Short mmCIF file of C-alpha atoms in Angstrom, two decimals:
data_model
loop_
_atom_site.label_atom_id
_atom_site.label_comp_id
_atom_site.label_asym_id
_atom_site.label_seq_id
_atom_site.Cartn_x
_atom_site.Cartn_y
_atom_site.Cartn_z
CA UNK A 5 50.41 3.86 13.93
CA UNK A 6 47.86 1.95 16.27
CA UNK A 7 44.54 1.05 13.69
CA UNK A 8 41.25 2.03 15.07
CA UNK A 9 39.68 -0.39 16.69
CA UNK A 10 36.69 -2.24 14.77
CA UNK A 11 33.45 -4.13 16.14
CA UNK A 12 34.31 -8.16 15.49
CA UNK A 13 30.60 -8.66 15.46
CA UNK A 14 27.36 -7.87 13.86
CA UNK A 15 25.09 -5.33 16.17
CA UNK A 16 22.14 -6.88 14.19
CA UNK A 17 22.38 -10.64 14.19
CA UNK A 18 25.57 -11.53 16.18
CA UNK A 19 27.59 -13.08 13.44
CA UNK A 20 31.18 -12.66 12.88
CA UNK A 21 32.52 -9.72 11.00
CA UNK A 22 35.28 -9.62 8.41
CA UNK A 23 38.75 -7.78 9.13
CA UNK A 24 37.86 -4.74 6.37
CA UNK A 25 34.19 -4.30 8.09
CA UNK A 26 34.14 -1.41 10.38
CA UNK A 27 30.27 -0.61 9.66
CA UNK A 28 28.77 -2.80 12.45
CA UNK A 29 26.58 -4.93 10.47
CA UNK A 30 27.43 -8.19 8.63
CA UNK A 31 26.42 -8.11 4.61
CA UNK A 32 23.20 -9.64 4.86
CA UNK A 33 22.18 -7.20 7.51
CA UNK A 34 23.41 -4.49 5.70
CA UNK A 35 21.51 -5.82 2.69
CA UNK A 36 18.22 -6.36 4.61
CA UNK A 37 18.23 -2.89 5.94
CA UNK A 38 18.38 -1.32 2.90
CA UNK A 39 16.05 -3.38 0.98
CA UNK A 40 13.42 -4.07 3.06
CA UNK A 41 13.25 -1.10 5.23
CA UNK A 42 10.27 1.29 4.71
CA UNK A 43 10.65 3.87 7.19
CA UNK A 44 13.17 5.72 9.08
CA UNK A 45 15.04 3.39 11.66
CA UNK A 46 15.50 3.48 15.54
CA UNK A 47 19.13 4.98 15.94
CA UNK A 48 21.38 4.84 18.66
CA UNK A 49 21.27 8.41 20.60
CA UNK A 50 25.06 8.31 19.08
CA UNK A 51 23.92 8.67 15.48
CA UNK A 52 23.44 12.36 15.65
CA UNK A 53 26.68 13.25 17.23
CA UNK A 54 28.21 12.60 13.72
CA UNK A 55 30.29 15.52 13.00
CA UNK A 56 28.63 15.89 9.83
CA UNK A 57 25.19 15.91 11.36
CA UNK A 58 26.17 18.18 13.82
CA UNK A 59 27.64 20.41 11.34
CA UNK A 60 24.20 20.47 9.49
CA UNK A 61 21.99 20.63 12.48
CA UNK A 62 23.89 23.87 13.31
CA UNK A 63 23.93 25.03 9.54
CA UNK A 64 20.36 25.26 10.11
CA UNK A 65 19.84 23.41 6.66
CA UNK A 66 17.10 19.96 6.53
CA UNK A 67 18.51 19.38 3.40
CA UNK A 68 22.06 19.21 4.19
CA UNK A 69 21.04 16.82 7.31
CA UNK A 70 19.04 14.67 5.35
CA UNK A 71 22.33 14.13 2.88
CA UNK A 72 24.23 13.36 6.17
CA UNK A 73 21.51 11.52 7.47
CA UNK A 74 21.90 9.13 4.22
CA UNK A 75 26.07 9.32 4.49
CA UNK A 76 26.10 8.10 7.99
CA UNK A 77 28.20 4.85 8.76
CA UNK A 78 25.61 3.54 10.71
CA UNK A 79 23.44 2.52 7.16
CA UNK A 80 27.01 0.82 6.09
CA UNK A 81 29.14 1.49 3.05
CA UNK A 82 27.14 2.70 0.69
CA UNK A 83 25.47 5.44 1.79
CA UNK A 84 21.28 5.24 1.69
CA UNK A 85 19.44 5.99 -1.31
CA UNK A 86 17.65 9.21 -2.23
CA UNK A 87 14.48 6.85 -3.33
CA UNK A 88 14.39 5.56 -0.37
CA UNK A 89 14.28 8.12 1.55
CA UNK A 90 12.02 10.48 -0.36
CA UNK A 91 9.35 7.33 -0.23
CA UNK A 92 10.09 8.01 3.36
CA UNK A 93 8.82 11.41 3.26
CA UNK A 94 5.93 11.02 0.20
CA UNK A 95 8.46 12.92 -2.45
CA UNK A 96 10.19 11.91 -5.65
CA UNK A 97 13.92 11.28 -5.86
CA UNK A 98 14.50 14.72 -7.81
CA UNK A 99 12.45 16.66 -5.29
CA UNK A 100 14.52 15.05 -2.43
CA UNK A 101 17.73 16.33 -4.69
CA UNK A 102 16.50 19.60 -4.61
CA UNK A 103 16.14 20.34 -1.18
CA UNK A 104 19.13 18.31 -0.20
CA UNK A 105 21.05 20.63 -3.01
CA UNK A 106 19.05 23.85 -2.71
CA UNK A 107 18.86 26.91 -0.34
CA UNK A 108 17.56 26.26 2.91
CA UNK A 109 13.56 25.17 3.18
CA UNK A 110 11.80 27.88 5.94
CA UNK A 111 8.42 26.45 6.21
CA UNK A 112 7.57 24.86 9.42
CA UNK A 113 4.98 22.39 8.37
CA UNK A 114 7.32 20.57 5.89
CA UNK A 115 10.59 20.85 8.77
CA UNK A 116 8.31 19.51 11.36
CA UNK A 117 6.83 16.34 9.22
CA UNK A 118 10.47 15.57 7.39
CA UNK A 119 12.37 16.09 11.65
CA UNK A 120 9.36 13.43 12.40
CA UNK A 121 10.26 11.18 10.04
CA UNK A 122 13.60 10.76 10.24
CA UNK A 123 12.89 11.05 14.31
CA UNK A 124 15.62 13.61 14.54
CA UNK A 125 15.58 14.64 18.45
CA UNK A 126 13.81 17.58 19.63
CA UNK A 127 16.71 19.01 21.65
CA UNK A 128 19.04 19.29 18.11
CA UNK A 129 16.71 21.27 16.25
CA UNK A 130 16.56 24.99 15.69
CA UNK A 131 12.79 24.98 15.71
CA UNK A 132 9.93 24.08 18.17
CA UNK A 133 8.05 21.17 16.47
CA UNK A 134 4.28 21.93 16.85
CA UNK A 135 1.90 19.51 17.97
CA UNK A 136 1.36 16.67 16.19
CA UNK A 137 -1.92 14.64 16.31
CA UNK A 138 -0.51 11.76 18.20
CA UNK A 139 0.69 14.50 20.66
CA UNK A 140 -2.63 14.54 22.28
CA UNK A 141 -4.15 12.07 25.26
CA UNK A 142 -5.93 9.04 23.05
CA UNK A 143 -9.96 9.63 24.07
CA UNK A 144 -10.35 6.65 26.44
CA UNK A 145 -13.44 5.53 24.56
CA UNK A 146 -11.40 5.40 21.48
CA UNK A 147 -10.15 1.56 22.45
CA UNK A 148 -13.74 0.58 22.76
CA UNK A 149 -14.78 2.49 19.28
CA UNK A 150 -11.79 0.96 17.52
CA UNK A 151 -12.89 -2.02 16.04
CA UNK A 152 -16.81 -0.67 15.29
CA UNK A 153 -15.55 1.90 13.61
CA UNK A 154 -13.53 -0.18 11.20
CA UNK A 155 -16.16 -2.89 10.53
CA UNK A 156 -18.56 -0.13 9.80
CA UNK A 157 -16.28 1.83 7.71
CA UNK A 158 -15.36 -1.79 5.43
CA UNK A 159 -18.87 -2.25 5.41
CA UNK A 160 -19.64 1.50 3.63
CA UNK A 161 -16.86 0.95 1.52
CA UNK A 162 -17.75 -1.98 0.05
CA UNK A 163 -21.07 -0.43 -0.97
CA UNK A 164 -20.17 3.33 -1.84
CA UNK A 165 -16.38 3.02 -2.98
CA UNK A 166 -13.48 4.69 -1.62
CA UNK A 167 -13.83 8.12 -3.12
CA UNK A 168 -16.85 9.14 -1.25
CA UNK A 169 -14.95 7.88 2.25
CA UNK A 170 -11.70 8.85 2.54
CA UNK A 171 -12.35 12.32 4.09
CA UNK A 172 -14.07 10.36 6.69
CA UNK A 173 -11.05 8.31 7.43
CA UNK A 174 -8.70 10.80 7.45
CA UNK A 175 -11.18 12.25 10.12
CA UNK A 176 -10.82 9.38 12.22
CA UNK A 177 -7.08 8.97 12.20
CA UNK A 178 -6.71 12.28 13.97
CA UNK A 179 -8.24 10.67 16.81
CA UNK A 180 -6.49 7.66 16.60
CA UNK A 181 -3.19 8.80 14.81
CA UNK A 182 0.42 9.63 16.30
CA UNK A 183 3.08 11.19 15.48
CA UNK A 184 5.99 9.26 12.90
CA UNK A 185 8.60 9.21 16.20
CA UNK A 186 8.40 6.52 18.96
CA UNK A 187 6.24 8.45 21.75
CA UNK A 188 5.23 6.13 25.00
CA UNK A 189 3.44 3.00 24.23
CA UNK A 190 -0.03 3.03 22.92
CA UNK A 191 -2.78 1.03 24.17
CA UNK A 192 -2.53 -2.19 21.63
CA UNK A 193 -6.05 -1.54 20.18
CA UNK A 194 -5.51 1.86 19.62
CA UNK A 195 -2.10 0.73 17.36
CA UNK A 196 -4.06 -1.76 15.67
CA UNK A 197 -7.16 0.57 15.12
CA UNK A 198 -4.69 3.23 13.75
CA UNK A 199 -2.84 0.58 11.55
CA UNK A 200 -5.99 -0.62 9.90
CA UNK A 201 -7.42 2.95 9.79
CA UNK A 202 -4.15 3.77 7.61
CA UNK A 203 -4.34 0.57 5.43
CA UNK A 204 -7.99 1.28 4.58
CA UNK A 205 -7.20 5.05 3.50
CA UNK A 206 -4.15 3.41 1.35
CA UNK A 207 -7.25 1.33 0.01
CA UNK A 208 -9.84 4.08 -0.40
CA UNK A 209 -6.76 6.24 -2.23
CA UNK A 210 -5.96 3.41 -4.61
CA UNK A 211 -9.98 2.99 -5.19
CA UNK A 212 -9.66 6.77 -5.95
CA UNK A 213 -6.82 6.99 -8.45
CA UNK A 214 -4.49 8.07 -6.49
CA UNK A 215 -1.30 5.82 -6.04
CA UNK A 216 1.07 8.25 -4.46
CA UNK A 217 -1.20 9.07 -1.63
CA UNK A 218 -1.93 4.90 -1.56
CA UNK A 219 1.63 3.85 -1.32
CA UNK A 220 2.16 6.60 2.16
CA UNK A 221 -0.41 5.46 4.17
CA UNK A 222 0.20 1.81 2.85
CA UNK A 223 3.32 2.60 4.07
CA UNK A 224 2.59 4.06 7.44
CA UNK A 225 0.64 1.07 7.87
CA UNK A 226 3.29 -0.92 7.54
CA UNK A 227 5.34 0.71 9.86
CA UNK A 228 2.57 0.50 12.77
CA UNK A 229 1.90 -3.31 11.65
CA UNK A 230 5.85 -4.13 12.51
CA UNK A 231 5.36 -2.02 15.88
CA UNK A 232 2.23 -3.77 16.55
CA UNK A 233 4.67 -7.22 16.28
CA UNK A 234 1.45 -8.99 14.98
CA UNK A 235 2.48 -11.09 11.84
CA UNK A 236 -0.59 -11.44 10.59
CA UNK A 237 -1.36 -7.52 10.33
CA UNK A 238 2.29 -7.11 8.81
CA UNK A 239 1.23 -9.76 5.99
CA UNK A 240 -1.85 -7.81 5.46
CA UNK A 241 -0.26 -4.76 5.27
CA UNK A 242 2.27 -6.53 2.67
CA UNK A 243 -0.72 -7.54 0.49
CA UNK A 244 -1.88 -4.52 -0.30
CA UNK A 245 1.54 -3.23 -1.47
CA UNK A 246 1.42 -6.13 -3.79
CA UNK A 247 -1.86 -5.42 -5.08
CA UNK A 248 -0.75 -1.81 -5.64
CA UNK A 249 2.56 -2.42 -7.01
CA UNK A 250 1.10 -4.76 -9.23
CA UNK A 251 -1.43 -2.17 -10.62
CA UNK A 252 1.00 0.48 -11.65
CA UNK A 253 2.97 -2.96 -13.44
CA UNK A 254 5.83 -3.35 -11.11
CA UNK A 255 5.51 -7.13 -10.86
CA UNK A 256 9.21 -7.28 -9.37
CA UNK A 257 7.60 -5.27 -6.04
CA UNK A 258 4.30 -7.16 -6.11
CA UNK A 259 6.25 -10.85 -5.84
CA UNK A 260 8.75 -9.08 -3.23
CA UNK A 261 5.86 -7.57 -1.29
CA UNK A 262 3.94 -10.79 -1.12
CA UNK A 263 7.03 -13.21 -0.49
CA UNK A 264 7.71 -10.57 2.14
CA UNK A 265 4.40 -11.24 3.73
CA UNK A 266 4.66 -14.92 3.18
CA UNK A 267 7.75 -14.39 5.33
CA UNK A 268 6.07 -12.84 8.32
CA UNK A 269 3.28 -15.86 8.38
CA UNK A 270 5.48 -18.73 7.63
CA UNK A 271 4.72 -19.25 11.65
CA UNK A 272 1.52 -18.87 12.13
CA UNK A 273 -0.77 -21.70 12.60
CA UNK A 274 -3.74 -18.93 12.05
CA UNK A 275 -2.49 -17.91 9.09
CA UNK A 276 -3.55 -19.93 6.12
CA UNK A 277 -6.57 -17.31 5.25
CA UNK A 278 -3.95 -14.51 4.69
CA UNK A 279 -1.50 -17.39 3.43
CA UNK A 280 -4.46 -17.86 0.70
CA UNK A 281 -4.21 -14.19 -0.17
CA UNK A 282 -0.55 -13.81 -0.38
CA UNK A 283 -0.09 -16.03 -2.78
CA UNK A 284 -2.96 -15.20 -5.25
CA UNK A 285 -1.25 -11.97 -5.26
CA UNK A 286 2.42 -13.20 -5.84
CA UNK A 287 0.45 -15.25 -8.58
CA UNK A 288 -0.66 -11.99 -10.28
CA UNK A 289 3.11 -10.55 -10.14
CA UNK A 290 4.39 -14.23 -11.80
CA UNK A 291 1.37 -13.67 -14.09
CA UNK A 292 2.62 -9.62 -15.19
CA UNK A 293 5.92 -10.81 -15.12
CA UNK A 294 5.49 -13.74 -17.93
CA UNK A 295 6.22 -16.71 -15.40
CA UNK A 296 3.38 -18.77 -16.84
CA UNK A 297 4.58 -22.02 -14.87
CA UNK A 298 5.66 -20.09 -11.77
CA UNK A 299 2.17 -18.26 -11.64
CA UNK A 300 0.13 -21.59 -12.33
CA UNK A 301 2.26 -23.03 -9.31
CA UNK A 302 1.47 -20.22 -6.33
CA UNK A 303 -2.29 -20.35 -7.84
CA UNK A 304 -2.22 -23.70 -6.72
CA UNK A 305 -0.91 -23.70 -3.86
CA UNK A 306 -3.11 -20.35 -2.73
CA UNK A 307 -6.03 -22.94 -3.69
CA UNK A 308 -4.81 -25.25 -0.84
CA UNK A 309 -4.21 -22.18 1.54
CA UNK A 310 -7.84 -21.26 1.25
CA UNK A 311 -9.25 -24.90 1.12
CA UNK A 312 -8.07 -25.42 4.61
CA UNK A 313 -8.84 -21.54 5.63
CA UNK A 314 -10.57 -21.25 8.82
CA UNK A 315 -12.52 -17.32 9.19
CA UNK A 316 -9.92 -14.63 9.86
CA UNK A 317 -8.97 -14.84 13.90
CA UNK A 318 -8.98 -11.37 14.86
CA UNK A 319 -11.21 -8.48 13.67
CA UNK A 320 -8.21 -6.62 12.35
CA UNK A 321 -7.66 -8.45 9.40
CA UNK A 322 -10.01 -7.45 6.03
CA UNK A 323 -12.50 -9.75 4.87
CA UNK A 324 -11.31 -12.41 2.08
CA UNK A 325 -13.78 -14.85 0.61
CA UNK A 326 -14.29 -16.91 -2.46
CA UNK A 327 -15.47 -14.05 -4.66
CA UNK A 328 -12.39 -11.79 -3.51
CA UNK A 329 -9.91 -14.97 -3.99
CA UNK A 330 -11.62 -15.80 -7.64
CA UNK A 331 -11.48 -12.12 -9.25
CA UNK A 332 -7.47 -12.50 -8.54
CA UNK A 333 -7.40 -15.70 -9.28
CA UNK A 334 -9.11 -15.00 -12.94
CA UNK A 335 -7.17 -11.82 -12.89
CA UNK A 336 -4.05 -14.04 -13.17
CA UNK A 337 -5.60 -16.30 -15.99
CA UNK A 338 -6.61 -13.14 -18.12
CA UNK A 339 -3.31 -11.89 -17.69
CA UNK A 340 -1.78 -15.16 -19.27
CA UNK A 341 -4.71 -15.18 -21.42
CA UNK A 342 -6.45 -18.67 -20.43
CA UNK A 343 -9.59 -17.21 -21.43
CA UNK A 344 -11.22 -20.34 -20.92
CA UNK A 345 -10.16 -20.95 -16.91
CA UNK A 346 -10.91 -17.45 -16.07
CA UNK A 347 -14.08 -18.01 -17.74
CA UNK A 348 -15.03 -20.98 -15.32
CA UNK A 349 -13.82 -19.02 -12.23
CA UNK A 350 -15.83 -15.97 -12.97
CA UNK A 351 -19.32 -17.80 -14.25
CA UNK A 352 -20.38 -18.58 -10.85
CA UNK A 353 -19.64 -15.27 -9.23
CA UNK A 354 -21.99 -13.15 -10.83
CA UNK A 355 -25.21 -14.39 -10.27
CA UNK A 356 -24.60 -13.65 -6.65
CA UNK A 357 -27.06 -10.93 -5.90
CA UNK A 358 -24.75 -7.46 -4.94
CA UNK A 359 -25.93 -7.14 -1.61
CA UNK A 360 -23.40 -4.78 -0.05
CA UNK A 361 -20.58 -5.99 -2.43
CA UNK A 362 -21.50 -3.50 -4.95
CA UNK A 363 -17.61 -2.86 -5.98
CA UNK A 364 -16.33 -6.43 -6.33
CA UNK A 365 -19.59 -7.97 -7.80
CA UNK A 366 -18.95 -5.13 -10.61
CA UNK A 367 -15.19 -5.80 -10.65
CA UNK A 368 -16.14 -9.86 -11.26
CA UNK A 369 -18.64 -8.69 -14.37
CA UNK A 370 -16.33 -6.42 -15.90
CA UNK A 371 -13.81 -9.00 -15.83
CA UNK A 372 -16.34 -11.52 -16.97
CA UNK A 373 -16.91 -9.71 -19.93
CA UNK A 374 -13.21 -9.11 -20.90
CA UNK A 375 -13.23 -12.41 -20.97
CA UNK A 376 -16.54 -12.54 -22.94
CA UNK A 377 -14.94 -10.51 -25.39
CA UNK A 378 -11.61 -12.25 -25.89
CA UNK A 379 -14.10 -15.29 -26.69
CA UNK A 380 -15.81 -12.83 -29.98
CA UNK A 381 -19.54 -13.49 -27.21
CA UNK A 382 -20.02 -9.87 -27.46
CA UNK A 383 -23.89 -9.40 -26.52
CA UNK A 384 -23.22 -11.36 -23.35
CA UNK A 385 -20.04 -9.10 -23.01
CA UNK A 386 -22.61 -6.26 -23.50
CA UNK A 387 -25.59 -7.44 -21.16
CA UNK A 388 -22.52 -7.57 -18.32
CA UNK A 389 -21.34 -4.41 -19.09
CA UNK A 390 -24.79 -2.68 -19.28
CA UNK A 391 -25.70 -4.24 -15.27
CA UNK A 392 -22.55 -3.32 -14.14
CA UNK A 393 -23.59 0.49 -15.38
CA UNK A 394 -26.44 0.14 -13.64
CA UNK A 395 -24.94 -1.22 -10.39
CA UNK A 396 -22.08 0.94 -9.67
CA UNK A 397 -24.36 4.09 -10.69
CA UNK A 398 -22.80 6.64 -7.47
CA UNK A 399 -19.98 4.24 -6.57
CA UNK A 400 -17.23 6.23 -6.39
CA UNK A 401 -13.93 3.95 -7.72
CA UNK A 402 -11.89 4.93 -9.89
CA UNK A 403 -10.59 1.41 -10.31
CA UNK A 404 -14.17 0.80 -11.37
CA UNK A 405 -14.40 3.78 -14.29
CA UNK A 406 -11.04 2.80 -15.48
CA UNK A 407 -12.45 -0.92 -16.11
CA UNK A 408 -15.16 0.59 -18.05
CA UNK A 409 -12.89 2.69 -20.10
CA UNK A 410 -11.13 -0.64 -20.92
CA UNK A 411 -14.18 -2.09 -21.69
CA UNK A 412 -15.20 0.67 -23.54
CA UNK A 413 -12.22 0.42 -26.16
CA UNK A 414 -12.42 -3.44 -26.32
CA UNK A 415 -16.14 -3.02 -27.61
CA UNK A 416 -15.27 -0.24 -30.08
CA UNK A 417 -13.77 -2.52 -32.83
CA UNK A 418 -17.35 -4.76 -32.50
CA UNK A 419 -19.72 -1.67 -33.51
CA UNK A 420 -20.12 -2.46 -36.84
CA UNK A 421 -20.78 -6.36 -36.06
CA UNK A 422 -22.55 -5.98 -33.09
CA UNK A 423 -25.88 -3.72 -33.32
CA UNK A 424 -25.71 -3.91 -29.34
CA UNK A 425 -22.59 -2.46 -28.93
CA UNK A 426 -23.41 1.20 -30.65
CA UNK A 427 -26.19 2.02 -27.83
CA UNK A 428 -23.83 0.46 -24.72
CA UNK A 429 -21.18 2.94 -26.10
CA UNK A 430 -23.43 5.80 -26.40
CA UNK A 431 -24.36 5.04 -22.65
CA UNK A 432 -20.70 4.29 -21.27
CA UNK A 433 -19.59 7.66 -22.28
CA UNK A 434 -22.38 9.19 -20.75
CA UNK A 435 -21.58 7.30 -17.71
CA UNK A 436 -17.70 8.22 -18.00
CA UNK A 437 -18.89 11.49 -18.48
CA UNK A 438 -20.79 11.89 -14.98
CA UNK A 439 -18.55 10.73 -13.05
CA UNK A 440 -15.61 12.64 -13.69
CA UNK A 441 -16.07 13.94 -9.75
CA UNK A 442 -14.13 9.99 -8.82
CA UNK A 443 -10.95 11.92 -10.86
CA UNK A 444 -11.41 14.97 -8.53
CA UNK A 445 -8.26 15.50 -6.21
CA UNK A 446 -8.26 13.65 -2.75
CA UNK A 447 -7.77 16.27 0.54
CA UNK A 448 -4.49 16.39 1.81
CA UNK A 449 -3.48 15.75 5.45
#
């Protein structure tokens, strides 16, 4: 019996395959795929005349091709995950089980996004996709809008939060959006504008409670970023997964997604500003994750990054200065509870008058007066807290109301000690209490 013939070499990387590999890919390819990948890969036109595909495809069934879609040789032995591809399409691993498991799904708006996503070609499908947004001719004055838009948009959220702005950029990305396949090339600025405009709504969702919603366009952005092939945008992008990974208390992702960022840069000579950032944020996964020494190290070496900072070289990139750099760096302190260093970080932050930083002047006070706390100074901890009431009064964060519930139960144990702390209590509930609209649902897509 003549054996089937088997590649000798990786497709990815070129290196030599062993005897029993018949996948294609060497190990570490295989590995690198699976881990790092965040959306659905380019496949060969090949890939979907896999008998089992083709069996599914005719089947009429998006469940059953998605389960052949994970089985396919192409992804290597093992077969890909049902987390990752249900954080492919915005779902949960049971959900994903469900439909892969369950009777046929009819509606056309979920079969059109899920065929998008894993780019399945039009021509195998047993439905018309609609139009998508991206479908449509980019207005030519869009390239020249691009970057105003964005500056102005940062600028409003800075000052209003993200709750009150999201709508707004969901708006925009209909103009500037396109659909999850690979359509013709887009004019570069319109692929940056749209990358940013999906980072910032991953931003404004976070700022609005709303992680899910976050971690998709976070992830769309990513996906753009990587087309884009500008490292400095993928580090970016790989930030803000850290930050958000970090804040539901996955440190694990938070130090991959910033040494995965650190990766992309390791390059670029213009790339010590978002060098700085990356590592203040690995330093806050080291801190969650208990590596006092570790955390204490990257701190340091984020100072140096930022020391020798020049201003961010292309408009793209978000704005990170010494107040931004010191609230994570003190975030990081507090976590390993050197009370005293965070202390000495924040103390020069807040007298800065607001300005248009109205979120992260009140994110440095309420950290401020953690720390105030944790140091038994409680009517300084309460003056903070009472000006940070009073600043972010129509600021719509919910990263901002949660810190004031925290504050809020720190305080609590002072009442009887502190005659200052009855009154601030009295007037932080009211507070919580008006703005229960930040907690309102975010619009869909």
């Amino acid at each position: 019996m003549i054996a089937a013939s088997r590649p000798d070499r990786c497709a990815r990387c070129g290196a030599n395959l062993a005897a029993d590999n018949g996948s294609g890919r060497c190990a570490p390819c295989q590995r690198a795929e699976r881990d790092r990948i965040v959306a659905a890969p380019d496949v060969p036109p090949s890939f979907w005349s896999h008998e089992p595909l083709r069996h599914a495809l005719a089947d009429r069934h998006l469940g059953r091709v998605v389960r052949a879609y994970r089985h396919h040789p192409y992804h290597g032995r093992q077969p890909l995950p049902q987390t990752t591809v249900a954080g492919w399409f915005g779902i949960t691993q049971a959900q994903l089980s469900r439909i892969e498991n369950g009777p046929a799904v009819v509606h056309l708006d979920r079969l059109a996004h899920w065929a998008r996503v894993l780019r399945i070609p039009a021509h195998t499908l047993w439905f018309r996709l609609p139009p998508a947004p991206g479908d449509t001719p980019v207005p030519a004055d869009a390239v020249e809008v691009g970057p105003h838009l964005i500056r102005a948009l940062r600028s409003a959220d800075r000052q209003v939060g993200g709750k009150n702005l999201y709508s707004a950029v969901l708006a925009h990305l209909v103009t500037f959006s396109r659909p999850t396949g690979r359509p013709p090339a887009m004019p570069p600025q319109v692929l940056m504008a749209t990358t940013v405009l999906h980072e910032m709504a991953g931003w404004m969702a976070h700022d609005s409670g709303d992680s899910t919603t976050s971690r998709r366009h976070f992830l769309d952005a990513l996906a753009l970023a990587v087309d884009s092939r500008d490292a400095l945008l993928v580090a970016q992008v790989h930030g803000s997964l850290s930050h958000l990974a970090c804040h539901g208390g996955n440190a694990e992702a938070a130090i991959s997604h910033a040494s995965d960022g650190l990766g992309a840069v390791a390059q670029e000579e213009a790339g010590a500003l978002i060098r700085a950032r990356l590592l203040v944020l690995q330093a806050r996964g080291l801190a969650a994750a208990g590596l006092t020494a570790d955390c204490h190290a990257s701190l340091q070496r984020a100072e140096s990054a930022f020391a020798e900072a020049a201003p961010a070289p292309t408009e793209w990139l978000s704005p990170f200065d010494r107040t931004s750099f010191d609230i994570e760096s003190a975030r990081c302190l507090l976590r390993l509870g050197d009370v005293t260093a965070a202390l000495r970080i924040l103390n020069g932050n807040v007298t800065e008058r607001p300005g248009g930083r109205v979120r992260s002047q009140a994110l440095a006070r309420m950290l401020l007066a953690t720390a105030l706390v944790g140091q038994a100074r409680i009517e300084e901890a309460c003056d903070l807290t009472h000006q940070t009431v009073e600043l972010t009064h129509g600021l719509g964060s919910a990263v901002v109301l949660d810190q004031l519930r925290h504050l809020a139960l720190l305080l609590r144990s002072h009442a009887v000690r502190c005659p200052d702390v009855p009154q601030l209590l009295d007037r932080l509930r009211d507070a919580i209490r008006e703005r229960r609209w930040v907690a309102l649902p975010l619009p869909t897509k």
